[in-house]
Coordinates of C-alpha atoms in Angstrom, one line a residue:
X883 CA 230.6 18.2 291.3
X884 CA 228.8 19.8 288.4
X885 CA 225.2 20.1 288.1
X886 CA 222.8 18.5 285.5
X887 CA 221.9 20.5 282.2
X888 CA 218.8 22.6 282.8
X889 CA 215.6 20.8 280.1
X890 CA 215.3 23.3 277.5
X891 CA 211.8 25.4 278.5
X892 CA 209.9 24.9 274.8
X893 CA 208.2 27.7 273.6
X894 CA 209.5 30.4 276.3
X895 CA 208.1 32.0 278.9
X896 CA 207.5 31.1 282.3
X897 CA 205.0 28.0 281.9
X898 CA 202.0 27.5 285.2
X899 CA 201.0 24.5 286.8
X900 CA 198.9 22.1 285.5
X901 CA 195.1 22.0 286.0
X902 CA 193.9 19.8 288.4
X903 CA 190.9 18.2 287.0
X904 CA 187.8 18.2 289.4
X905 CA 186.2 15.8 291.3
X906 CA 183.1 13.9 290.2
X907 CA 180.1 16.1 290.1
X908 CA 176.6 15.0 291.5
X909 CA 174.1 15.9 289.1
X910 CA 171.2 16.4 290.2
X911 CA 167.8 14.7 287.3
X912 CA 165.4 17.0 286.9
X913 CA 161.7 17.0 288.5
X914 CA 159.3 14.4 286.3
X915 CA 155.7 14.7 285.5
X916 CA 155.1 12.7 289.0
X917 CA 157.6 14.6 291.1
X918 CA 155.2 17.3 290.3
X919 CA 152.2 15.0 290.8
X920 CA 153.7 14.7 294.6
X921 CA 154.0 18.6 295.1
X922 CA 150.7 19.8 293.9
X923 CA 149.4 16.8 296.4
X924 CA 151.4 18.5 299.4
X925 CA 149.9 21.9 298.6
X926 CA 146.3 21.0 298.2
X927 CA 146.8 19.1 301.5
X928 CA 148.0 22.2 302.9
X929 CA 144.9 24.0 301.5
X930 CA 141.9 22.0 302.8
X931 CA 143.6 22.2 305.8
X932 CA 144.2 25.9 306.1
X933 CA 140.5 26.4 304.6
X934 CA 139.2 23.7 307.3
X935 CA 140.6 26.3 310.1
X936 CA 139.4 29.4 308.8
X937 CA 135.7 27.9 308.7
X938 CA 136.0 26.3 312.1
X939 CA 136.4 29.1 313.5
X940 CA 133.4 31.0 311.5
X941 CA 131.4 28.6 312.8
X942 CA 132.7 29.2 316.5
X943 CA 131.9 32.8 316.2
X944 CA 128.8 32.5 314.8
X945 CA 127.9 29.9 318.1
X946 CA 129.7 32.5 320.4
X947 CA 127.5 35.6 318.8
X948 CA 124.4 33.8 319.4
X949 CA 125.2 32.2 323.1
X950 CA 126.2 36.0 324.3
X951 CA 122.4 36.9 322.7
X952 CA 121.0 34.3 324.8
X953 CA 122.8 35.0 328.0
X954 CA 121.7 38.7 327.0
X955 CA 118.1 38.3 326.5
X956 CA 117.9 35.3 329.5
X957 CA 115.4 36.0 332.5
X958 CA 115.9 32.8 334.2
X959 CA 119.2 33.9 336.6
X960 CA 119.9 30.2 336.9
X961 CA 119.9 29.7 333.0
X962 CA 122.4 32.2 332.8
X963 CA 124.8 31.8 335.8
X964 CA 124.8 28.0 333.5
X965 CA 125.6 30.2 329.9
X966 CA 128.0 32.5 330.8
X967 CA 130.8 29.2 332.2
X968 CA 129.9 28.3 328.9
X969 CA 130.5 31.4 326.6
X970 CA 133.6 31.4 328.2
X971 CA 135.5 28.6 327.5
X972 CA 134.2 29.1 323.9
X973 CA 136.3 31.9 324.2
X974 CA 139.4 30.2 325.3
X975 CA 138.8 27.8 322.4
X976 CA 138.7 30.7 319.9
X977 CA 141.8 32.1 321.3
X978 CA 143.4 28.8 320.6
X979 CA 142.1 28.5 317.3
X980 CA 143.0 32.0 316.1
X981 CA 146.4 30.8 317.0
X982 CA 146.9 27.8 315.7
X983 CA 145.8 29.6 312.4
X984 CA 147.8 32.0 313.0
X985 CA 151.0 29.7 313.1
X986 CA 150.0 27.7 310.1
X987 CA 150.1 30.8 308.0
X988 CA 154.0 31.4 309.1
X989 CA 155.0 27.8 307.4
X990 CA 155.7 27.9 304.0
X991 CA 154.2 24.5 302.3
X992 CA 154.5 26.3 299.0
X993 CA 158.4 26.9 299.6
X994 CA 159.7 23.5 299.2
X995 CA 160.3 21.0 295.8
X996 CA 160.4 17.7 296.0
X997 CA 163.6 16.5 296.8
X998 CA 165.2 13.2 294.8
X999 CA 166.4 9.9 297.4
X1000 CA 169.9 8.9 297.9
X1001 CA 169.3 5.9 295.7
X1002 CA 168.4 8.1 292.5
X1003 CA 171.1 10.8 293.4
X1004 CA 173.7 8.1 294.1
X1005 CA 173.0 6.5 290.4
X1006 CA 173.0 10.2 288.9
X1007 CA 177.2 10.2 290.2
X1008 CA 179.0 10.2 286.8
X1009 CA 182.3 11.2 285.7
X1010 CA 181.5 14.5 283.2
X1011 CA 184.4 15.3 280.2
X1012 CA 186.1 18.3 280.7
X1013 CA 188.3 21.0 278.8
X1014 CA 190.8 23.4 279.5
X1015 CA 188.5 26.1 278.6
X1016 CA 186.7 24.6 281.2
X1017 CA 188.8 23.7 284.1
X1018 CA 190.1 27.4 283.8
X1019 CA 186.9 28.5 284.3
X1020 CA 186.5 26.5 287.2
X1021 CA 182.6 25.8 287.6
X1022 CA 180.0 24.6 285.1
X1023 CA 177.2 26.1 284.9
X1024 CA 174.1 23.7 285.5
X1025 CA 171.2 25.6 285.1
X1026 CA 169.0 25.3 288.4
X1027 CA 165.0 24.5 288.6
X1028 CA 163.3 27.8 289.7
X1029 CA 162.0 28.0 292.8
X1030 CA 157.8 28.0 293.3
X1031 CA 156.6 31.1 293.9
X1032 CA 154.2 30.9 297.6
X1033 CA 150.6 30.8 297.7
X1034 CA 149.1 33.9 298.3
X1035 CA 146.2 32.5 300.6
X1036 CA 142.7 34.6 300.9
X1037 CA 142.7 36.6 304.8
X1038 CA 140.2 35.0 307.1
X1039 CA 138.0 37.8 308.7
X1040 CA 136.9 38.3 312.1
X1041 CA 133.5 38.7 312.7
X1042 CA 134.3 42.1 314.0
X1043 CA 135.4 43.0 310.4
X1044 CA 132.8 41.1 308.5
X1045 CA 130.2 43.1 310.4
X1046 CA 132.3 46.1 309.5
X1047 CA 132.5 45.4 306.4
X1048 CA 128.5 44.5 306.2
X1049 CA 127.6 48.0 307.7
X1050 CA 129.9 50.2 305.1
X1051 CA 128.4 48.2 302.0
X1052 CA 124.6 49.0 303.7
X1053 CA 126.2 52.7 304.5
X1054 CA 126.6 53.2 300.7
X1055 CA 123.7 51.5 299.7
X1056 CA 121.5 53.7 301.7
X1057 CA 123.1 56.7 300.3
X1058 CA 121.3 55.8 296.6
X1059 CA 117.9 55.0 298.2
X1060 CA 115.2 58.2 298.6
X1061 CA 112.2 57.3 300.8
X1062 CA 108.8 58.8 299.2
X1063 CA 106.2 59.2 301.9
X1064 CA 102.6 59.7 300.4
X1065 CA 99.5 61.3 302.6
X1066 CA 97.0 59.1 300.8
X1067 CA 98.1 55.3 301.4
X1068 CA 95.8 54.6 298.6
X1069 CA 98.5 55.7 296.1
X1070 CA 100.7 52.4 297.2
X1071 CA 98.2 49.9 295.5
X1072 CA 99.0 51.7 291.6
X1073 CA 102.8 50.0 292.2
X1074 CA 101.5 46.5 291.7
X1075 CA 101.2 47.3 288.4
X1076 CA 104.1 46.6 286.5
X1077 CA 103.7 48.7 283.4
X1078 CA 102.8 51.8 285.9
X1079 CA 106.2 51.2 287.9
X1080 CA 107.9 51.2 284.0
X1081 CA 106.3 54.4 282.9
X1082 CA 106.9 56.3 286.5
X1083 CA 110.7 55.7 286.2
X1084 CA 111.0 56.4 282.3
X1085 CA 109.6 59.8 283.2
X1086 CA 111.1 60.2 286.0
X1087 CA 114.4 60.0 284.5
X1088 CA 113.5 62.4 281.5
X1089 CA 112.9 65.7 284.2
X1090 CA 116.7 65.4 283.8
X1091 CA 117.7 64.7 280.1
X1092 CA 116.1 67.9 279.0
X1093 CA 117.6 69.9 282.1
X1094 CA 120.8 71.9 281.8
X1095 CA 122.1 70.8 285.3
X1096 CA 124.3 68.2 284.1
X1097 CA 127.1 67.7 281.6
X1098 CA 126.5 65.9 278.3
X1099 CA 128.5 63.0 279.5
X1100 CA 125.4 62.8 282.7
X1101 CA 122.8 63.2 280.1
X1102 CA 123.6 60.2 278.6
X1103 CA 123.1 58.0 281.9
X1104 CA 119.9 57.9 283.8
X1105 CA 119.1 58.4 287.3
X1106 CA 116.4 56.4 288.8
X1107 CA 116.8 52.8 288.7
X1108 CA 115.1 51.1 290.5
X1109 CA 110.8 52.0 292.5
X1110 CA 109.3 50.1 294.8
X1111 CA 108.0 50.0 298.2
X1112 CA 109.8 49.5 301.3
X1113 CA 109.4 45.8 303.2
X1114 CA 105.9 47.4 305.3
X1115 CA 104.3 48.4 302.2
X1116 CA 104.1 51.7 303.9
X1117 CA 106.3 54.0 301.3
X1118 CA 107.9 54.7 298.4
X1119 CA 111.9 53.2 297.2
X1120 CA 113.4 54.9 294.8
X1121 CA 116.8 54.0 293.8
X1122 CA 119.3 55.8 291.9
X1123 CA 122.1 54.5 289.5
X1124 CA 125.7 54.5 291.2
X1125 CA 126.9 57.5 289.1
X1126 CA 123.4 59.7 291.5
X1127 CA 122.7 59.7 295.0
X1128 CA 119.6 60.9 296.9
X1129 CA 121.0 64.2 297.9
X1130 CA 121.3 64.9 293.8
X1131 CA 116.5 63.8 293.8
X1132 CA 116.4 66.4 296.9
X1133 CA 118.3 69.1 295.6
X1134 CA 116.3 69.2 292.8
X1135 CA 113.3 67.9 293.3
X1136 CA 111.8 70.6 292.0
X1137 CA 112.4 69.1 288.3
X1138 CA 110.3 66.1 289.3
X1139 CA 108.2 66.6 292.2
X1140 CA 105.0 67.9 290.4
X1141 CA 105.0 64.8 288.2
X1142 CA 105.3 62.2 290.6
X1143 CA 102.2 63.7 292.8
X1144 CA 100.4 63.7 289.8
X1145 CA 101.0 60.2 288.6
X1146 CA 100.4 59.0 292.0
X1147 CA 98.3 61.9 292.7
X1148 CA 98.9 62.6 296.3
X1149 CA 101.3 64.8 297.6
X1150 CA 104.9 62.8 299.1
X1151 CA 107.5 63.5 301.9
X1152 CA 110.8 63.0 301.0
X1153 CA 113.5 61.5 303.0
X1154 CA 116.8 59.9 303.3
X1155 CA 117.2 56.4 304.0
X1156 CA 119.3 57.3 307.7
X1157 CA 118.7 56.0 310.7
X1158 CA 117.6 57.6 313.4
X1159 CA 117.7 57.8 317.1
X1160 CA 114.6 57.7 319.7
X1161 CA 114.8 58.9 323.5
X1162 CA 111.7 59.3 326.2
X1163 CA 111.4 62.0 328.2
X1164 CA 109.1 61.8 331.7
X1165 CA 106.9 64.4 333.0
X1166 CA 106.3 67.1 330.6
X1167 CA 104.0 69.2 331.2
X1168 CA 100.9 68.7 329.9
X1169 CA 99.3 71.9 330.7
X1170 CA 102.2 73.8 327.9
X1171 CA 102.7 71.2 325.3
X1172 CA 99.5 69.3 324.6
X1173 CA 97.9 69.5 321.5
X1174 CA 99.5 68.7 318.2
X1175 CA 101.1 73.2 318.0
X1176 CA 102.2 71.7 321.5
X1177 CA 104.3 68.9 320.9
X1178 CA 105.8 71.4 318.0
X1179 CA 106.4 74.4 320.1
X1180 CA 108.1 71.4 322.4
X1181 CA 110.1 70.0 319.4
X1182 CA 111.6 73.9 318.8
X1183 CA 113.0 73.4 322.6
X1184 CA 114.7 70.9 322.2
X1185 CA 116.6 72.1 319.6
X1186 CA 116.8 75.3 320.4
X1187 CA 118.1 75.0 323.7
X1188 CA 119.6 71.9 322.8
X1189 CA 122.7 72.0 320.5
X1190 CA 123.2 70.0 318.7
X1191 CA 119.9 68.0 318.8
X1192 CA 118.0 68.1 315.8
X1193 CA 114.8 65.8 315.8
X1194 CA 113.3 64.4 312.9
X1195 CA 109.8 65.0 313.3
X1196 CA 107.5 66.7 316.0
X1197 CA 107.5 64.1 319.3
X1198 CA 105.0 62.1 320.1
X1199 CA 103.2 61.1 323.9
X1200 CA 103.4 57.6 324.7
X1201 CA 100.8 57.5 327.3
X1202 CA 97.0 58.6 326.8
X1203 CA 95.0 62.0 326.9
X1204 CA 92.9 60.9 330.4
X1205 CA 96.4 59.5 331.9
X1206 CA 98.3 63.1 331.1
X1207 CA 94.6 64.9 331.9
X1208 CA 94.9 63.2 335.6
X1209 CA 98.8 63.6 336.2
X1210 CA 99.2 66.9 334.5
X1211 CA 102.4 65.1 332.9
X1212 CA 103.5 63.1 330.0
X1213 CA 105.9 60.6 328.4
X1214 CA 107.0 61.8 325.0
X1215 CA 109.0 59.6 322.5
X1216 CA 111.7 61.6 320.6
X1217 CA 113.3 60.9 317.1
X1218 CA 116.4 62.2 316.5
X1219 CA 118.2 62.9 313.0
X1220 CA 121.0 60.5 313.7
X1221 CA 121.7 57.6 317.1
X1222 CA 124.6 59.5 318.0
X1223 CA 122.3 62.7 319.0
X1224 CA 120.3 60.3 321.1
X1225 CA 122.8 59.5 323.2
X1226 CA 122.2 62.7 325.9
X1227 CA 121.8 62.5 329.5
X1228 CA 119.4 65.5 330.5
X1229 CA 117.3 67.3 328.3
X1230 CA 116.4 71.6 329.1
X1231 CA 112.8 72.5 328.1
X1232 CA 110.2 74.6 329.5
X1233 CA 113.1 76.3 332.4
X1234 CA 113.5 73.2 333.5
X1235 CA 116.2 69.8 333.4
X1236 CA 114.5 66.5 332.3
X1237 CA 116.9 63.3 332.4
X1238 CA 116.7 61.2 329.3
X1239 CA 115.5 57.4 329.4
X1240 CA 116.7 54.7 326.5
X1241 CA 114.0 54.1 323.9
X1242 CA 113.0 50.1 323.8
X1243 CA 110.4 48.6 321.3
X1244 CA 108.3 46.5 323.4
X1245 CA 106.1 45.7 320.7
X1246 CA 105.5 41.8 320.3
X1247 CA 107.5 40.4 316.9
X1248 CA 105.1 39.5 314.7
X1249 CA 106.0 36.8 311.9
X1250 CA 104.3 36.2 308.4
X1251 CA 101.6 34.0 308.3
X1252 CA 100.5 36.7 311.6
X1253 CA 100.3 39.4 308.8
X1254 CA 96.9 39.9 307.1
X1255 CA 97.0 42.4 304.4
X1256 CA 94.3 45.1 303.8
X1257 CA 94.4 44.6 300.2
X1258 CA 92.8 41.0 299.4
X1259 CA 92.5 40.2 303.3
X1260 CA 94.4 37.1 303.0
X1261 CA 97.0 36.4 305.5
X1262 CA 100.4 35.8 305.2
X1263 CA 101.8 38.8 303.2
X1264 CA 102.6 42.5 303.0
X1265 CA 99.5 44.6 300.4
X1266 CA 103.1 46.2 298.0
X1267 CA 103.5 42.3 297.7
X1268 CA 99.9 41.7 297.1
X1269 CA 98.9 40.2 292.9
X1270 CA 94.7 40.2 293.9
X1271 CA 92.0 41.8 293.7
X1272 CA 91.2 44.5 295.8
X1273 CA 88.2 43.1 299.0
X1274 CA 86.3 44.6 301.8
X1275 CA 87.2 43.2 304.9
X1276 CA 83.9 44.4 306.2
X1277 CA 81.1 43.1 303.4
X1278 CA 84.0 41.2 301.3
X1279 CA 82.8 43.7 297.9
X1280 CA 85.5 44.6 295.3
X1281 CA 86.5 47.6 297.1
X1282 CA 88.8 49.1 299.8
X1283 CA 87.7 49.0 303.2
X1284 CA 87.9 52.3 304.5
X1285 CA 85.6 52.9 301.3
X1286 CA 82.8 50.6 302.7
X1287 CA 79.2 52.8 303.2
X1288 CA 75.7 51.8 304.9
X1289 CA 72.9 53.3 303.6
X1290 CA 70.7 53.6 307.0
X1291 CA 73.4 55.5 309.3
X1292 CA 75.6 56.4 306.4
X1293 CA 78.4 55.7 308.0
X1294 CA 81.9 55.1 306.4
X1295 CA 84.4 52.6 306.8
X1296 CA 82.9 50.5 309.4
X1297 CA 80.6 47.3 310.7
X1298 CA 77.4 49.1 311.7
X1299 CA 74.8 46.9 313.1
X1300 CA 73.1 47.5 309.7
X1301 CA 76.1 45.8 307.8
X1302 CA 75.9 42.4 305.6
X1303 CA 79.0 40.2 306.8
X1304 CA 81.3 38.5 304.7
X1305 CA 84.5 37.3 305.2
X1306 CA 86.1 36.8 301.8
X1307 CA 88.5 34.3 303.5
X1308 CA 85.6 31.2 304.3
X1309 CA 82.9 32.8 303.0
X1310 CA 81.2 33.1 306.8
X1311 CA 78.7 36.2 308.0
X1312 CA 81.7 37.4 309.9
X1313 CA 84.4 40.1 309.4
X1314 CA 87.2 38.7 307.7
X1315 CA 89.9 39.7 310.6
X1316 CA 87.2 37.6 313.3
X1317 CA 89.2 35.4 315.5
X1318 CA 85.9 32.6 315.1
X1319 CA 86.8 33.0 311.3
X1320 CA 89.0 29.0 310.2
X1321 CA 91.6 31.0 308.6
X1322 CA 92.6 33.5 311.6
X1323 CA 96.2 32.4 312.3
X1324 CA 95.1 30.9 316.0
X1325 CA 98.1 29.4 316.7
X1326 CA 100.4 31.8 316.5
X1327 CA 99.1 34.1 319.1
X1328 CA 98.9 38.0 318.4
X1329 CA 98.0 38.6 315.3
X1330 CA 97.7 41.9 313.1
X1331 CA 94.5 43.2 312.1
X1332 CA 93.5 44.7 309.5
X1333 CA 90.8 47.0 312.3
X1334 CA 92.2 49.5 314.6
X1335 CA 91.1 50.0 317.8
X1336 CA 88.2 52.3 316.7
X1337 CA 88.3 51.3 313.2
X1338 CA 85.3 48.8 314.1
X1339 CA 82.6 50.9 316.2
X1340 CA 79.9 48.3 316.7
X1341 CA 79.1 45.0 315.5
X1342 CA 76.2 43.0 314.8
X1343 CA 73.8 42.0 317.5
X1344 CA 74.6 37.9 316.7
X1345 CA 78.3 38.8 317.7
X1346 CA 77.4 41.1 321.0
X1347 CA 75.8 37.9 322.1
X1348 CA 78.6 35.5 321.6
X1349 CA 80.4 38.0 323.3
X1350 CA 78.9 38.3 326.3
X1351 CA 78.5 34.6 327.0
X1352 CA 82.1 34.2 326.5
X1353 CA 82.7 36.7 329.4
X1354 CA 80.4 35.2 331.7
X1355 CA 81.9 31.9 331.8
X1356 CA 84.3 33.2 333.2
X1357 CA 82.1 35.6 335.4
X1358 CA 83.6 34.2 339.5
X1359 CA 80.4 32.8 340.7
X1360 CA 78.6 34.6 343.4
X1361 CA 78.5 33.7 347.1
X1362 CA 75.6 32.6 347.6
X1363 CA 76.2 29.4 345.0
X1364 CA 76.3 25.8 346.0
X1365 CA 79.8 25.2 347.2
X1366 CA 79.7 21.3 346.3
X1367 CA 79.6 22.5 342.4
X1368 CA 82.1 25.0 342.8
X1369 CA 86.0 24.0 342.8
X1370 CA 88.6 24.7 345.3
X1371 CA 90.7 27.6 343.8
X1372 CA 94.8 28.1 343.7
X1373 CA 96.5 31.1 345.1
X1374 CA 100.0 31.6 343.8
X1375 CA 102.2 33.2 346.0
X1376 CA 104.9 36.0 344.5
X1377 CA 108.2 35.4 344.1
X1378 CA 107.8 32.0 345.4
X1379 CA 107.2 28.5 343.8
X1380 CA 104.5 27.5 346.3
X1381 CA 101.3 27.0 345.5
X1382 CA 98.5 27.1 348.8
X1383 CA 95.5 25.2 348.1
X1384 CA 92.5 26.8 350.0
X1385 CA 89.9 24.0 350.8
X1386 CA 86.1 24.3 351.1
X1387 CA 84.3 25.2 354.4
X1388 CA 81.2 23.1 354.3

């Protein structure tokens, strides 16, 4: 049986199989502006949530810091025992909040693009036309929408990191500050005149412009930026520009010191704005280190036999001369060049070894309303910020208190029985810091007076009589007084909350 004839091949050569038509393609519709709005709304919600977490962590850190400070300063043991568990609970809450915040950072909310619904995808299913060339290529190049980049959120700093950053900025600013301490405090009043400060700054910069210590590029930039007084109004603060430091002013002090002292009409002591350290030494022998020369010798003893300690100034006695003379020894406070040098346990002086004790400033905190200006005698501000005329605290005349003089006894700077007292605040016959003055801050406790303990030597006869009457009213009655008029006295037993009332024996 013969085979059927093979059909002729058209076109010659090998013929491949016909291409298989591709399946219908599901086309994702492009994202519309409405979808972008939904995506942006999602991003904004995540940002608000993250910022709220950061704010909660910051508030908890502040509350924990205040609570730990209160625990440290609390004198009542019962209250302290109640505060310690609360502080521990807040630490646990802060730890949970920080962990929650870290987990929130790991979620990539901004990498999720909007996906259309199934209904929209089904409506987009179409039979796309294709050609032979597209079929041979195997796939269509459908442009895809680029994915949005993740948003970099600002890192939330912890309390320790913020404190460290603030301290670093403070140290950088201190490098540009130079402290001038005038020997005559009267020179500080000159800085209350803006024209004088402006002229002093320009002349100070002029001292460097004509000198060959700087290059031509440096000559075009000024050295000193500002001149003012310290917060307490006891010294002058000179701040340099960013291109110079306080060390530059100290190295070249011979070029400008004479000009500044001539303008201020007094000598000045230069000091860098650095943090010092202090400690206390007890049982320092008085017969060796008594007097100013003895304290200078004590400074050399500490520096020579206790390297690398360097003192900023000679030590100062903490107790009075009579107390030192009675015991033969005394206590001194030592000021070092840095806080690290004060962290020692023992000091060797005068062939013996003394223990070092921590220095604690026990002076009561003074509010702004308790401060009396030494210039105008009003309350509530420092002399450096005063713009009022000078007034004497004794006679209210237009001169400083230290310049007050008596024509009878020739005493200067003090109130005597011959002084015509007048208060510059209430215009009554008493000194400006008298407690009977209606302007005296009676409700604020202790106030900083304009006089020291040895300035006002004597008061008027009227004031002395008032003081005697006030003291007499506080003296207890004598045993011969009438028992019917005396009130029963109370005696408090120490270390116990018990009152023992002693009745009258009639």
